[in-house]
mmCIF file of C-alpha atoms in Angstrom:
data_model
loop_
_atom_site.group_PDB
_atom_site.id
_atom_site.type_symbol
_atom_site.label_atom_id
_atom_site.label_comp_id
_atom_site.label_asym_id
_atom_site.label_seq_id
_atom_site.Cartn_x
_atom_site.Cartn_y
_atom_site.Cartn_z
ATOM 1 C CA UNK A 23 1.555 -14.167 -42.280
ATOM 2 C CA UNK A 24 3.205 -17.588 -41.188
ATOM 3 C CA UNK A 25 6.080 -15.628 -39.399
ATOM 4 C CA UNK A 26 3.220 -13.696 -37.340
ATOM 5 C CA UNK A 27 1.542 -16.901 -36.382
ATOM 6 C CA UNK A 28 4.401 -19.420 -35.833
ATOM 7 C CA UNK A 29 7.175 -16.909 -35.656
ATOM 8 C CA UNK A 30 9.660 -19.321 -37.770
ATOM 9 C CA UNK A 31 10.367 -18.951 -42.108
ATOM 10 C CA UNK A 32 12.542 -20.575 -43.658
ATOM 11 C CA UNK A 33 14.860 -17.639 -45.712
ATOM 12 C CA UNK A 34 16.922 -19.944 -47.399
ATOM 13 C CA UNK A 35 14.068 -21.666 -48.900
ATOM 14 C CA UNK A 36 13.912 -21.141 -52.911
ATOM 15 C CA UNK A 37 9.964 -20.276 -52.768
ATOM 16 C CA UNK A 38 10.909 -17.358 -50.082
ATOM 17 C CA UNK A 39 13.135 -15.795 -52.293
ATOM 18 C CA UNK A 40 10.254 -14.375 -54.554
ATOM 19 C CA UNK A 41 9.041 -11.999 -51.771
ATOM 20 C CA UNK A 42 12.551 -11.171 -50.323
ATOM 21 C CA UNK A 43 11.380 -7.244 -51.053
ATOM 22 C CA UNK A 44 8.178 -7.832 -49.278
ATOM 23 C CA UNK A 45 9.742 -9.774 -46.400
ATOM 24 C CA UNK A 46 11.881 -6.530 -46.103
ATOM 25 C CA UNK A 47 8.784 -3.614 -46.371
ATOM 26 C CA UNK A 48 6.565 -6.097 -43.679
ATOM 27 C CA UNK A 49 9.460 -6.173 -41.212
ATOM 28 C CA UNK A 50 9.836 -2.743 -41.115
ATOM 29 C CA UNK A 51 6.443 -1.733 -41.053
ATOM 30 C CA UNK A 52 5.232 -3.906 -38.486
ATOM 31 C CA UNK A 53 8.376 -3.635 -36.176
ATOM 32 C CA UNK A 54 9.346 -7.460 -36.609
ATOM 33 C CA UNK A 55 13.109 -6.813 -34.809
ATOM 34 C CA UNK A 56 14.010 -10.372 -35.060
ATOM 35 C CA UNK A 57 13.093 -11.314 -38.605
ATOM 36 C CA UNK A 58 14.744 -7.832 -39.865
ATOM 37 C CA UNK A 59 17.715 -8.497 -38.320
ATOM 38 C CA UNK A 60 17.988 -12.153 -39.505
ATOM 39 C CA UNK A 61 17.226 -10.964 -43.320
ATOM 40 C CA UNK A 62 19.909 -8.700 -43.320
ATOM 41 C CA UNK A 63 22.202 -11.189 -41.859
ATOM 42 C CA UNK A 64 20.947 -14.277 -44.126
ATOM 43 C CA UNK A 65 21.048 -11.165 -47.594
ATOM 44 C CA UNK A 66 24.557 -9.853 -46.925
ATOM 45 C CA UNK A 67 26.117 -13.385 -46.166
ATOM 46 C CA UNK A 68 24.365 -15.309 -48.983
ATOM 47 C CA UNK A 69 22.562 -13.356 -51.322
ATOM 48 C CA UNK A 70 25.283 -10.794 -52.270
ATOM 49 C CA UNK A 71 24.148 -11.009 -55.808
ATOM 50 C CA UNK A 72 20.733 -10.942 -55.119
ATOM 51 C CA UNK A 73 21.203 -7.438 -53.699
ATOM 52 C CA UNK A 74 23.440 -6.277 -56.868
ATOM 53 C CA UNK A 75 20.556 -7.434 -59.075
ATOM 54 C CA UNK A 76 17.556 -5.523 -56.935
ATOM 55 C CA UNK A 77 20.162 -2.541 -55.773
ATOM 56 C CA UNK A 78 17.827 0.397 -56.477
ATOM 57 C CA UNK A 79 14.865 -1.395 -54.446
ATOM 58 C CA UNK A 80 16.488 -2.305 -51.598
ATOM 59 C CA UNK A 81 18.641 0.586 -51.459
ATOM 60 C CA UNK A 82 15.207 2.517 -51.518
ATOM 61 C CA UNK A 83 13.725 0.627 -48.863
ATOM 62 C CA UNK A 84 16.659 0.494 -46.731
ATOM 63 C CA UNK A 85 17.707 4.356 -46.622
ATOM 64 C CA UNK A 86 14.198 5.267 -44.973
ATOM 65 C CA UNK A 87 14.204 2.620 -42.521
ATOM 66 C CA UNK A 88 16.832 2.932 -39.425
ATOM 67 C CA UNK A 89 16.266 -0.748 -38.855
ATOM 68 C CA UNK A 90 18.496 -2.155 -41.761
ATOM 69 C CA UNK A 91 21.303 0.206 -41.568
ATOM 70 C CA UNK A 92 23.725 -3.233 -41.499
ATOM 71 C CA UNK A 93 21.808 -3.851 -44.953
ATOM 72 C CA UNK A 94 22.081 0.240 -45.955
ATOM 73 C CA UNK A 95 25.758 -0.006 -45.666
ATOM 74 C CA UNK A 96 26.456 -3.007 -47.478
ATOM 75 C CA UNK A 97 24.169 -1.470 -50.793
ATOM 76 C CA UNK A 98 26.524 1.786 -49.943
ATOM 77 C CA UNK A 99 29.573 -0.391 -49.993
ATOM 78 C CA UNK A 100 27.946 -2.167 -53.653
ATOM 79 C CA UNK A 101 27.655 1.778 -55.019
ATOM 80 C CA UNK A 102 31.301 2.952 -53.952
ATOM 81 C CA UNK A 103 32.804 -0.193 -55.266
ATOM 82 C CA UNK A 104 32.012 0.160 -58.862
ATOM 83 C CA UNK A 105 29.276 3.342 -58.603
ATOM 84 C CA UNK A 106 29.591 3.927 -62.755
ATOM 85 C CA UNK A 107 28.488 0.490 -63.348
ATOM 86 C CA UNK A 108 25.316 0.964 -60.765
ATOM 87 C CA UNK A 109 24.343 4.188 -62.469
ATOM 88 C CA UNK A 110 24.652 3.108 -66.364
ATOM 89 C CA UNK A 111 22.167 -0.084 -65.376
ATOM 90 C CA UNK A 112 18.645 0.632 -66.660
ATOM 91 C CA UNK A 113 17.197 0.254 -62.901
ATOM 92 C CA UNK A 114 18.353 3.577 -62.709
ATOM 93 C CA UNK A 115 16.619 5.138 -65.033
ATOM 94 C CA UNK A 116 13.331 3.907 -63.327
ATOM 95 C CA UNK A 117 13.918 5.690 -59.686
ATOM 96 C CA UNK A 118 12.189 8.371 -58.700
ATOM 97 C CA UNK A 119 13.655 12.277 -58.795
ATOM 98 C CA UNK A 120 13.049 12.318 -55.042
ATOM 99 C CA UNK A 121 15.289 9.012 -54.307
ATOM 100 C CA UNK A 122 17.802 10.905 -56.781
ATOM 101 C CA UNK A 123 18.006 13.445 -54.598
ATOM 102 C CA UNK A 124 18.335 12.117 -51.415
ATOM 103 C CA UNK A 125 21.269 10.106 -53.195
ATOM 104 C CA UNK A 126 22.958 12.921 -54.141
ATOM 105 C CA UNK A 127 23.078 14.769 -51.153
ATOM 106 C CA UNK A 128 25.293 12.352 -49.753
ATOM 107 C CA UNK A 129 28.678 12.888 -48.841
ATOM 108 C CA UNK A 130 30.006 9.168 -48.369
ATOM 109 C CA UNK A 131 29.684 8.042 -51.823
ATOM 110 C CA UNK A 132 33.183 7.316 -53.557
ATOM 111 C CA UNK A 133 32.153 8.820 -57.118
ATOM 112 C CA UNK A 134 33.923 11.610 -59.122
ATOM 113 C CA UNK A 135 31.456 14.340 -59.673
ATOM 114 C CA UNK A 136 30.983 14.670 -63.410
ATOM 115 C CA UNK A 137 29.591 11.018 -63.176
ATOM 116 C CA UNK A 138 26.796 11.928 -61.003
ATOM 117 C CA UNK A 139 26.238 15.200 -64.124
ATOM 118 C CA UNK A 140 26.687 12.348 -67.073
ATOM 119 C CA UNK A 141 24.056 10.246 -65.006
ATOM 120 C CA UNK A 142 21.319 13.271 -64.749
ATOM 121 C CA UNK A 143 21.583 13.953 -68.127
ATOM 122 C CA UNK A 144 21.010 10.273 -69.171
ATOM 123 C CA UNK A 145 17.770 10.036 -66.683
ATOM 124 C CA UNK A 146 16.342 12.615 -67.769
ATOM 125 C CA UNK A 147 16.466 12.254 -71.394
ATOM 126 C CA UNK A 148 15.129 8.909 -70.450
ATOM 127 C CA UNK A 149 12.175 10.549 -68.526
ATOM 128 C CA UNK A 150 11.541 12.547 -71.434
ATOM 129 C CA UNK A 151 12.081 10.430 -74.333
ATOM 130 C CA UNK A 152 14.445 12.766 -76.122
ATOM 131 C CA UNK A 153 17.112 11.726 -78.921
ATOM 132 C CA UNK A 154 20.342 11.322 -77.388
ATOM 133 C CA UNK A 155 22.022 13.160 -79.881
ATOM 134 C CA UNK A 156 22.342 16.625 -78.104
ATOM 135 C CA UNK A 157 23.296 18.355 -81.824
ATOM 136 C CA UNK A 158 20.019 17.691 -83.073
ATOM 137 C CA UNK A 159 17.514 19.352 -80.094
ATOM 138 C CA UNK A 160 15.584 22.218 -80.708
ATOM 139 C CA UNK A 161 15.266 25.049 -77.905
ATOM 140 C CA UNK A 162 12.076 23.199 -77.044
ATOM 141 C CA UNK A 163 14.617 19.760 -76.593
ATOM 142 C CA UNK A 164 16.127 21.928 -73.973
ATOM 143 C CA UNK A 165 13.709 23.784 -72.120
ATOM 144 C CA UNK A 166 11.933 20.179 -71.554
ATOM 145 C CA UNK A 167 15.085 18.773 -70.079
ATOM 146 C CA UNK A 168 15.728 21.579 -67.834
ATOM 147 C CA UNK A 169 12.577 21.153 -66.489
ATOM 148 C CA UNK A 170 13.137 17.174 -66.025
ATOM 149 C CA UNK A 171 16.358 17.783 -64.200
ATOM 150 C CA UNK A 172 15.471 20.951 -62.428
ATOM 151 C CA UNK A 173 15.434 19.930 -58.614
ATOM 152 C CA UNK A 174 18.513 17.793 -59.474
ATOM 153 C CA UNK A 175 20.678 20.547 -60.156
ATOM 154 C CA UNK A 176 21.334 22.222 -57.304
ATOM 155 C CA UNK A 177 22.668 18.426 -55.679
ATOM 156 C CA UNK A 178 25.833 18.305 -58.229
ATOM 157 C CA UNK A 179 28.872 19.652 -57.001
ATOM 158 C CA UNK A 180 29.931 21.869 -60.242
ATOM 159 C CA UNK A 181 32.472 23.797 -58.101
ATOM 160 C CA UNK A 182 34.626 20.073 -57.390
ATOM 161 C CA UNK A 183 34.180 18.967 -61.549
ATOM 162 C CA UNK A 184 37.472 19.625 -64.133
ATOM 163 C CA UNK A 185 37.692 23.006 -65.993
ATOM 164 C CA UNK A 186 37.866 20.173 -69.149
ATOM 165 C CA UNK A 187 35.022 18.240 -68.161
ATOM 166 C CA UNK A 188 32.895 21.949 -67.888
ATOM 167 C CA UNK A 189 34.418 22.426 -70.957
ATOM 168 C CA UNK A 190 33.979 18.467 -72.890
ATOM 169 C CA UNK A 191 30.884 17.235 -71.442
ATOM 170 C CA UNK A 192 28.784 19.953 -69.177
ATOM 171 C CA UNK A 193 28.775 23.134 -72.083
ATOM 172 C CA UNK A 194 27.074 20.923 -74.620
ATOM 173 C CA UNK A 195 23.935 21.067 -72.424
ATOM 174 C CA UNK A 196 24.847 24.448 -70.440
ATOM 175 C CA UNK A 197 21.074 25.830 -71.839
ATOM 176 C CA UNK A 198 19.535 23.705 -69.271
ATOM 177 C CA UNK A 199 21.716 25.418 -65.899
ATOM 178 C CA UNK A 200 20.134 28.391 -64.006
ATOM 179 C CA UNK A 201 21.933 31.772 -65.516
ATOM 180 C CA UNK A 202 23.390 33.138 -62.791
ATOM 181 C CA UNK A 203 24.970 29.061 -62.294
ATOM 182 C CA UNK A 204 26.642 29.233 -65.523
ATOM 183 C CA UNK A 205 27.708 33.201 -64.431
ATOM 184 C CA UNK A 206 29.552 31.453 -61.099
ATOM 185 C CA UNK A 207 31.048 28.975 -62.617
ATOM 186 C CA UNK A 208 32.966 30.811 -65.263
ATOM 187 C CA UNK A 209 33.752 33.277 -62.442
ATOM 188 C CA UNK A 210 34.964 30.319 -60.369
ATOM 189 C CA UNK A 211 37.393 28.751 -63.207
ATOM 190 C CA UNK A 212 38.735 31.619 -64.784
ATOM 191 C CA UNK A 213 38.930 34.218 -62.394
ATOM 192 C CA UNK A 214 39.121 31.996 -58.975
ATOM 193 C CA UNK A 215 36.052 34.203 -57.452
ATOM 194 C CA UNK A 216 34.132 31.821 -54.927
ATOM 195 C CA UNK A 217 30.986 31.582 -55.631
ATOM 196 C CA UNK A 218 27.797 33.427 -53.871
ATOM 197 C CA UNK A 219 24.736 32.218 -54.745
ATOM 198 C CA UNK A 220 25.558 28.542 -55.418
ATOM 199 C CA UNK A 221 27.353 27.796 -52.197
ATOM 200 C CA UNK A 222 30.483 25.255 -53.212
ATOM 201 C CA UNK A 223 30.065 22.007 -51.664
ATOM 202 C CA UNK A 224 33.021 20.009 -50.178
ATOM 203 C CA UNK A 225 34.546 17.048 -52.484
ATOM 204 C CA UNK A 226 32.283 13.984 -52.035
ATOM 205 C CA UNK A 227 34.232 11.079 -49.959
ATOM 206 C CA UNK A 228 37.371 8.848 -51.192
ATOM 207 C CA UNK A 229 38.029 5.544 -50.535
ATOM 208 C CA UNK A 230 41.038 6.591 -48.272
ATOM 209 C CA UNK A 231 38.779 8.588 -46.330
ATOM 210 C CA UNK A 232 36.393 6.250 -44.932
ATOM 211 C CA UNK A 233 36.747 4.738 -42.100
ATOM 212 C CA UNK A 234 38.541 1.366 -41.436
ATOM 213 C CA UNK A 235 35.850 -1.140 -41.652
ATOM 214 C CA UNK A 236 34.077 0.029 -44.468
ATOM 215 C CA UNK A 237 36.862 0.100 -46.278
ATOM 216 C CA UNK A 238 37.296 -3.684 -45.472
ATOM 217 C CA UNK A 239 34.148 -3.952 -46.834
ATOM 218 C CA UNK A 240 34.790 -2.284 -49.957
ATOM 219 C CA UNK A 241 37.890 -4.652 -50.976
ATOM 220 C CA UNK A 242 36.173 -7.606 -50.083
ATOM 221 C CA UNK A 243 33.737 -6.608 -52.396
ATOM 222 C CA UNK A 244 35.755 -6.031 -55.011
ATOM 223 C CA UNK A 245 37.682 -9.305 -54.414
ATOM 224 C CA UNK A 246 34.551 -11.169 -54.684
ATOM 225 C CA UNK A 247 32.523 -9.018 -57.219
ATOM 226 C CA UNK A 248 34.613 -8.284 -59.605
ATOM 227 C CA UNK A 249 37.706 -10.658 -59.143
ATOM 228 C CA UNK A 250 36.244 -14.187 -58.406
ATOM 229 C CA UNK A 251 33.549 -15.698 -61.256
ATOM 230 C CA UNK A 252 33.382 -18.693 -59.937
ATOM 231 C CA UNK A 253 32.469 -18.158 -56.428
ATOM 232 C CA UNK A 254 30.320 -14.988 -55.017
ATOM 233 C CA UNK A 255 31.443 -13.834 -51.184
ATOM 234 C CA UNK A 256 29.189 -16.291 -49.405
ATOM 235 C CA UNK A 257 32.394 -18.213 -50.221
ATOM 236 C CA UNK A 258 34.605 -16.529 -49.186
ATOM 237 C CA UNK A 259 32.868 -16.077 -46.312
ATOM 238 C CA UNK A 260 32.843 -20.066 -45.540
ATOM 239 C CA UNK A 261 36.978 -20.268 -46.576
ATOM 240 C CA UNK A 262 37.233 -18.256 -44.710
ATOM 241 C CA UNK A 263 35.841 -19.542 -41.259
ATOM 242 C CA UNK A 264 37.046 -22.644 -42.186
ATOM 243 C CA UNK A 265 40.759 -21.594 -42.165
ATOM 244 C CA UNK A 266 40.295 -20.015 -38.747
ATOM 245 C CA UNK A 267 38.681 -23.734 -37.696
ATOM 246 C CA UNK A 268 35.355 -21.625 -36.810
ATOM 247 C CA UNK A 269 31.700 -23.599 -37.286
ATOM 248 C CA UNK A 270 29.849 -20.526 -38.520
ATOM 249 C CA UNK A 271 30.809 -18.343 -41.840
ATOM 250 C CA UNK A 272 32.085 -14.846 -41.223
ATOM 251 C CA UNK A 273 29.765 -11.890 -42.315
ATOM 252 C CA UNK A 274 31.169 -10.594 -45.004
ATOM 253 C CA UNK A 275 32.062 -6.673 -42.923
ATOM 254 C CA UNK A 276 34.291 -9.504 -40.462
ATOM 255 C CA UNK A 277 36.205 -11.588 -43.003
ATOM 256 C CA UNK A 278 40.343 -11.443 -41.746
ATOM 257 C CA UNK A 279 41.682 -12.172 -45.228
ATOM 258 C CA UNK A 280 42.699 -10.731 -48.040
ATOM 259 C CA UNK A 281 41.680 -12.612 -51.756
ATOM 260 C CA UNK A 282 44.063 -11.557 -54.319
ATOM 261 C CA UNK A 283 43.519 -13.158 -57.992
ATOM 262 C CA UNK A 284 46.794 -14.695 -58.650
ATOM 263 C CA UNK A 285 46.259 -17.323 -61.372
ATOM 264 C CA UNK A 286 43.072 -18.163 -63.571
ATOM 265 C CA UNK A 287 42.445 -20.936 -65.849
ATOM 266 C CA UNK A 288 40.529 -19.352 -68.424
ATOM 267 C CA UNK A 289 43.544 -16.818 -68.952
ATOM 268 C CA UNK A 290 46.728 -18.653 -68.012
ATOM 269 C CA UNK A 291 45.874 -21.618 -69.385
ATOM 270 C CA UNK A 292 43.813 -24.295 -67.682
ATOM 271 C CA UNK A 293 46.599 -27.393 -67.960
ATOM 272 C CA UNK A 294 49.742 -25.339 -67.751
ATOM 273 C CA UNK A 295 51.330 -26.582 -64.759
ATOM 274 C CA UNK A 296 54.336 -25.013 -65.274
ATOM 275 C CA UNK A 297 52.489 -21.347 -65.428
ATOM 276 C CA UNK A 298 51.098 -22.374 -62.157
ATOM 277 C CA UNK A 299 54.472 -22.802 -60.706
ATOM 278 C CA UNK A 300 56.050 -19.643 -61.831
ATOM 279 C CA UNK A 301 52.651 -17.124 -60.988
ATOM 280 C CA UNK A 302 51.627 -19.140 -57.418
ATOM 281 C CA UNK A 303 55.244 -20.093 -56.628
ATOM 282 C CA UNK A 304 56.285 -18.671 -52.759
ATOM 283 C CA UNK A 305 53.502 -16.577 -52.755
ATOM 284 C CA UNK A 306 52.597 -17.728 -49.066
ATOM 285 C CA UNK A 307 49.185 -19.545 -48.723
ATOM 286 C CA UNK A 308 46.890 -19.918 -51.362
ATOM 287 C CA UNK A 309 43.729 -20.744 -52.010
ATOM 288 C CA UNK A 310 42.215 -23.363 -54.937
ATOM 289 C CA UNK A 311 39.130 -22.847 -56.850
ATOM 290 C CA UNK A 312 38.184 -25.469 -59.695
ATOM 291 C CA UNK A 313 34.139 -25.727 -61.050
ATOM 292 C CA UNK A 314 32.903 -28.775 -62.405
ATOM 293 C CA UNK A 315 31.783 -28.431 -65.590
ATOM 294 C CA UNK A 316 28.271 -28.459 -66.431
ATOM 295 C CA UNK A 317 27.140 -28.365 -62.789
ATOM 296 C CA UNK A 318 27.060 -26.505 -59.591
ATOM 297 C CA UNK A 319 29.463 -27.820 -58.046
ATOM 298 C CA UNK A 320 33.068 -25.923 -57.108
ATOM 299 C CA UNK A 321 36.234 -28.117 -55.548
ATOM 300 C CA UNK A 322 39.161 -26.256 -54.102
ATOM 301 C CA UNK A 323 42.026 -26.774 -51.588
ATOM 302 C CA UNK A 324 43.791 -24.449 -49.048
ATOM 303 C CA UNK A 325 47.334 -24.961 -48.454
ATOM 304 C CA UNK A 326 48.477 -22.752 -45.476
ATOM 305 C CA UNK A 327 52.101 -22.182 -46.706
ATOM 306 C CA UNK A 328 54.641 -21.641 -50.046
ATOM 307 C CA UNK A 329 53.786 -23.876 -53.267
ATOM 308 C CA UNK A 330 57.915 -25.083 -54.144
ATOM 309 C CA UNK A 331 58.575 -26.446 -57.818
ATOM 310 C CA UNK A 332 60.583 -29.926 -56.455
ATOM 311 C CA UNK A 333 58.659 -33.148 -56.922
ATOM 312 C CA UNK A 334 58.179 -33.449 -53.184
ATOM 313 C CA UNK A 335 55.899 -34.412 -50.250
ATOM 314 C CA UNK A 336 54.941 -31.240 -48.594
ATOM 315 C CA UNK A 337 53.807 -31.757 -44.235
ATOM 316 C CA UNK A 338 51.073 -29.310 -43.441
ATOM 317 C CA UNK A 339 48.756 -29.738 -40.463
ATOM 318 C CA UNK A 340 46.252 -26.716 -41.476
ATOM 319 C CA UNK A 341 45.574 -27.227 -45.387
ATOM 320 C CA UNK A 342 41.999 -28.899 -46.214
ATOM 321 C CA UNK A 343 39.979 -29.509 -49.393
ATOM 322 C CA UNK A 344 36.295 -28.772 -49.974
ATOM 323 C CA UNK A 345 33.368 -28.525 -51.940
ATOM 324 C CA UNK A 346 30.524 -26.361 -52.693
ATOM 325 C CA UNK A 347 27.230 -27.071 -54.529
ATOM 326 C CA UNK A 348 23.934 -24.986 -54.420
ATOM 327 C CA UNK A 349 20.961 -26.299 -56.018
ATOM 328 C CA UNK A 350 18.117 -23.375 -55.604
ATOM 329 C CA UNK A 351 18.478 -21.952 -51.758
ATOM 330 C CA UNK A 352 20.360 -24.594 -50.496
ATOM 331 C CA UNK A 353 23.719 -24.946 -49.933
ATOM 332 C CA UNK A 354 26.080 -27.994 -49.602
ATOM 333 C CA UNK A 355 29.524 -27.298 -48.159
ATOM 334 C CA UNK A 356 31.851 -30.011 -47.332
ATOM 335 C CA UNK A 357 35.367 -29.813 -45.844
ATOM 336 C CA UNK A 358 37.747 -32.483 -45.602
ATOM 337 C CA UNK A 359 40.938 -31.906 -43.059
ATOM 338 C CA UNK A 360 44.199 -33.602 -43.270
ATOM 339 C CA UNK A 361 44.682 -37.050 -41.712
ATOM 340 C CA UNK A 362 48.152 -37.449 -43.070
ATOM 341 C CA UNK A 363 50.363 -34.339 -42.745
ATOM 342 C CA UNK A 364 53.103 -35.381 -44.108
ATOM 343 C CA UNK A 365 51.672 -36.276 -47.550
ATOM 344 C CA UNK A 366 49.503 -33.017 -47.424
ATOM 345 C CA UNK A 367 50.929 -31.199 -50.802
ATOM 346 C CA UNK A 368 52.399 -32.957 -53.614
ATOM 347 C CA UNK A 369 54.745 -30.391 -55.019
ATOM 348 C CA UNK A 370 54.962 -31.761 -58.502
ATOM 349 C CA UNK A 371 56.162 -29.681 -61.306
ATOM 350 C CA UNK A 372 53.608 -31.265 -63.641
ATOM 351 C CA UNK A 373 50.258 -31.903 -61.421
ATOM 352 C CA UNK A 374 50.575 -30.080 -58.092
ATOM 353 C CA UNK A 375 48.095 -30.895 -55.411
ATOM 354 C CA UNK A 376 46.500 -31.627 -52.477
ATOM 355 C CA UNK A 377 47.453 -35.341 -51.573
ATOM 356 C CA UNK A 378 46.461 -37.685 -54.037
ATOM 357 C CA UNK A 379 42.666 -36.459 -53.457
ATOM 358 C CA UNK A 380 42.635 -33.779 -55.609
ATOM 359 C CA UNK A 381 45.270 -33.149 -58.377
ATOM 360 C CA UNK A 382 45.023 -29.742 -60.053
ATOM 361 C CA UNK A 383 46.734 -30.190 -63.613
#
């Protein structure tokens, strides 16, 4: 009720966080323009794994409200970037047939087919408490799933699965599929008649298909998802202003760069210098990430141009060092430019680095 009254509230503010859902249904139902546009900004540029972590929820919320379709696209971007692990989370199991459905009418979502069938069959055995173990149900076993699953069915595109997959994973439970389905389908694979009743659906969307900027979206995703665990695409977002010498962090639909994992401690070997050298060598600018141990706290360095194996002083008028801490909503970010260019990047072959202010071996 504050924003009514006052019309300020603080979003980044560890307390707000709680009621980030309700914050979401208020704005929409009572028209709030301003604070609906500045949650979606504030959730897609900082609280990327916020969103992962409540996907079903705010997915929900945002597909029947035209106000957040910024926020609708990113949680559609979240899906097609890694859609099994989405569906095999137990969130899933909770939603509603109707939300299902709606889901699964959609052509956009980057998902092979016999996922969206494997994911059915696991809701509603959930919804119906049934053994997993298909070899032990009774016809009873079946007729209750059929009825679980029965406004589903008609959303899966049967027509666009494998002959194998029919054959591997959709016969075991082909008791539970309309008769004059399972009559169309083996028409459809073994004697190439189209189908009648159970019109065939066109392929759902690929990757390659969408358009331009979502498919920005998508690898930035999976560059900071699934690629970086030490820093989530807030980050990125800041590196990534700060390289282009802007004052305010890119959204993360407008980020110019590409993140590719080239080296990482954990797996190349966190003092191995030499490793360094031979992975990050000549492989144009590059971008440091080092977390403090025990803490919050993340130190890096951006050197514009080639790392070079020769015990030498490097010039570079671009390269900077930072730091990052959060502690609850807030967030610290420091940068520090180069005063001396010409001692920018030490080139050793044992402890490369950024001046003498932050060694990396």
């Amino acid at each position: 009720m504050g924003y009514i009254y006052n019309g300020s509230i603080n979003i980044s503010d560890t307390t707000v966080k709680s009621i980030y859902l309700d914050l979401l249904t208020a704005a929409n139902e009572l028209e709030l323009s301003e604070l609906t546009e500045n949650m979606q900004e504030y959730l897609i540029s900082h609280e990327a794994d916020w969103i992962r972590n409540n996907f079903f929820k705010i997915f929900q919320i945002t597909e029947k409200s035209k106000p957040f379709t910024r926020l609708e696209n990113f949680c559609q971007e979240i899906f097609n970037t890694n859609p099994a692990t989405i569906l095999d989370s137990d969130g899933f199991l909770e939603l509603e047939a109707d939300f299902l459905i709606s889901l699964f009418k959609r052509d956009d979502i980057v998902l092979d087919e016999i996922l969206i069938w494997e994911s059915v069959i696991r809701w509603g055995i959930a919804q119906i408490k049934l053994n997993t173990d298909v070899s032990q149900w009774t016809n009873r076993d079946f007729i209750r799933l059929k009825k679980a699953v029965k406004n589903l069915i008609p959303h899966i595109r049967f027509f666009n699965i494998s002959g194998m997959d029919h054959r591997t994973k959709i016969r075991p439970y082909k008791k539970i599929l309309p008769k004059e389905l399972k009559e169309e389908i083996k028409d459809y694979f073994f004697a190439q008649v189209p189908p009648k009743k159970f019109c065939k659906l066109p392929p759902r969307a690929t990757k390659s298909e969408l358009n331009e900027s979502v498919a920005n979206i998508l690898d930035h995703l999976t560059i900071t998802s699934i690629e970086s665990v030490l820093m989530d695409i807030s980050g990125f977002c800041q590196i990534a202003a700060w390289i282009d010498d802007n004052s305010e962090p890119y959204l993360p639909t407008d980020i110019p760069y590409d993140f590719s994992l080239l080296f990482r401690g954990s797996r190349d070997g966190m003092t191995n210098a030499r490793k360094f050298h031979e992975i990050c060598g000549y492989q144009g600018a590059t971008l440091i990430i080092i977390k403090i141990v025990e803490s919050n706290k993340i130190l890096g360095g951006y050197n514009p141009d080639d790392w070079i194996c020769d015990s030498s002083w490097t010039t570079r008028l671009n390269s900077f060092i930072f730091s990052m801490e959060k502690n609850g909503g807030t967030l610290k970010n420091v940068i520090s430019r180069i005063k001396d260019p010409k001692h920018a990047i030490w080139n050793s072959a044992g402890n490369p680095g950024f001046g003498s202010d932050l060694q990396c071996f």
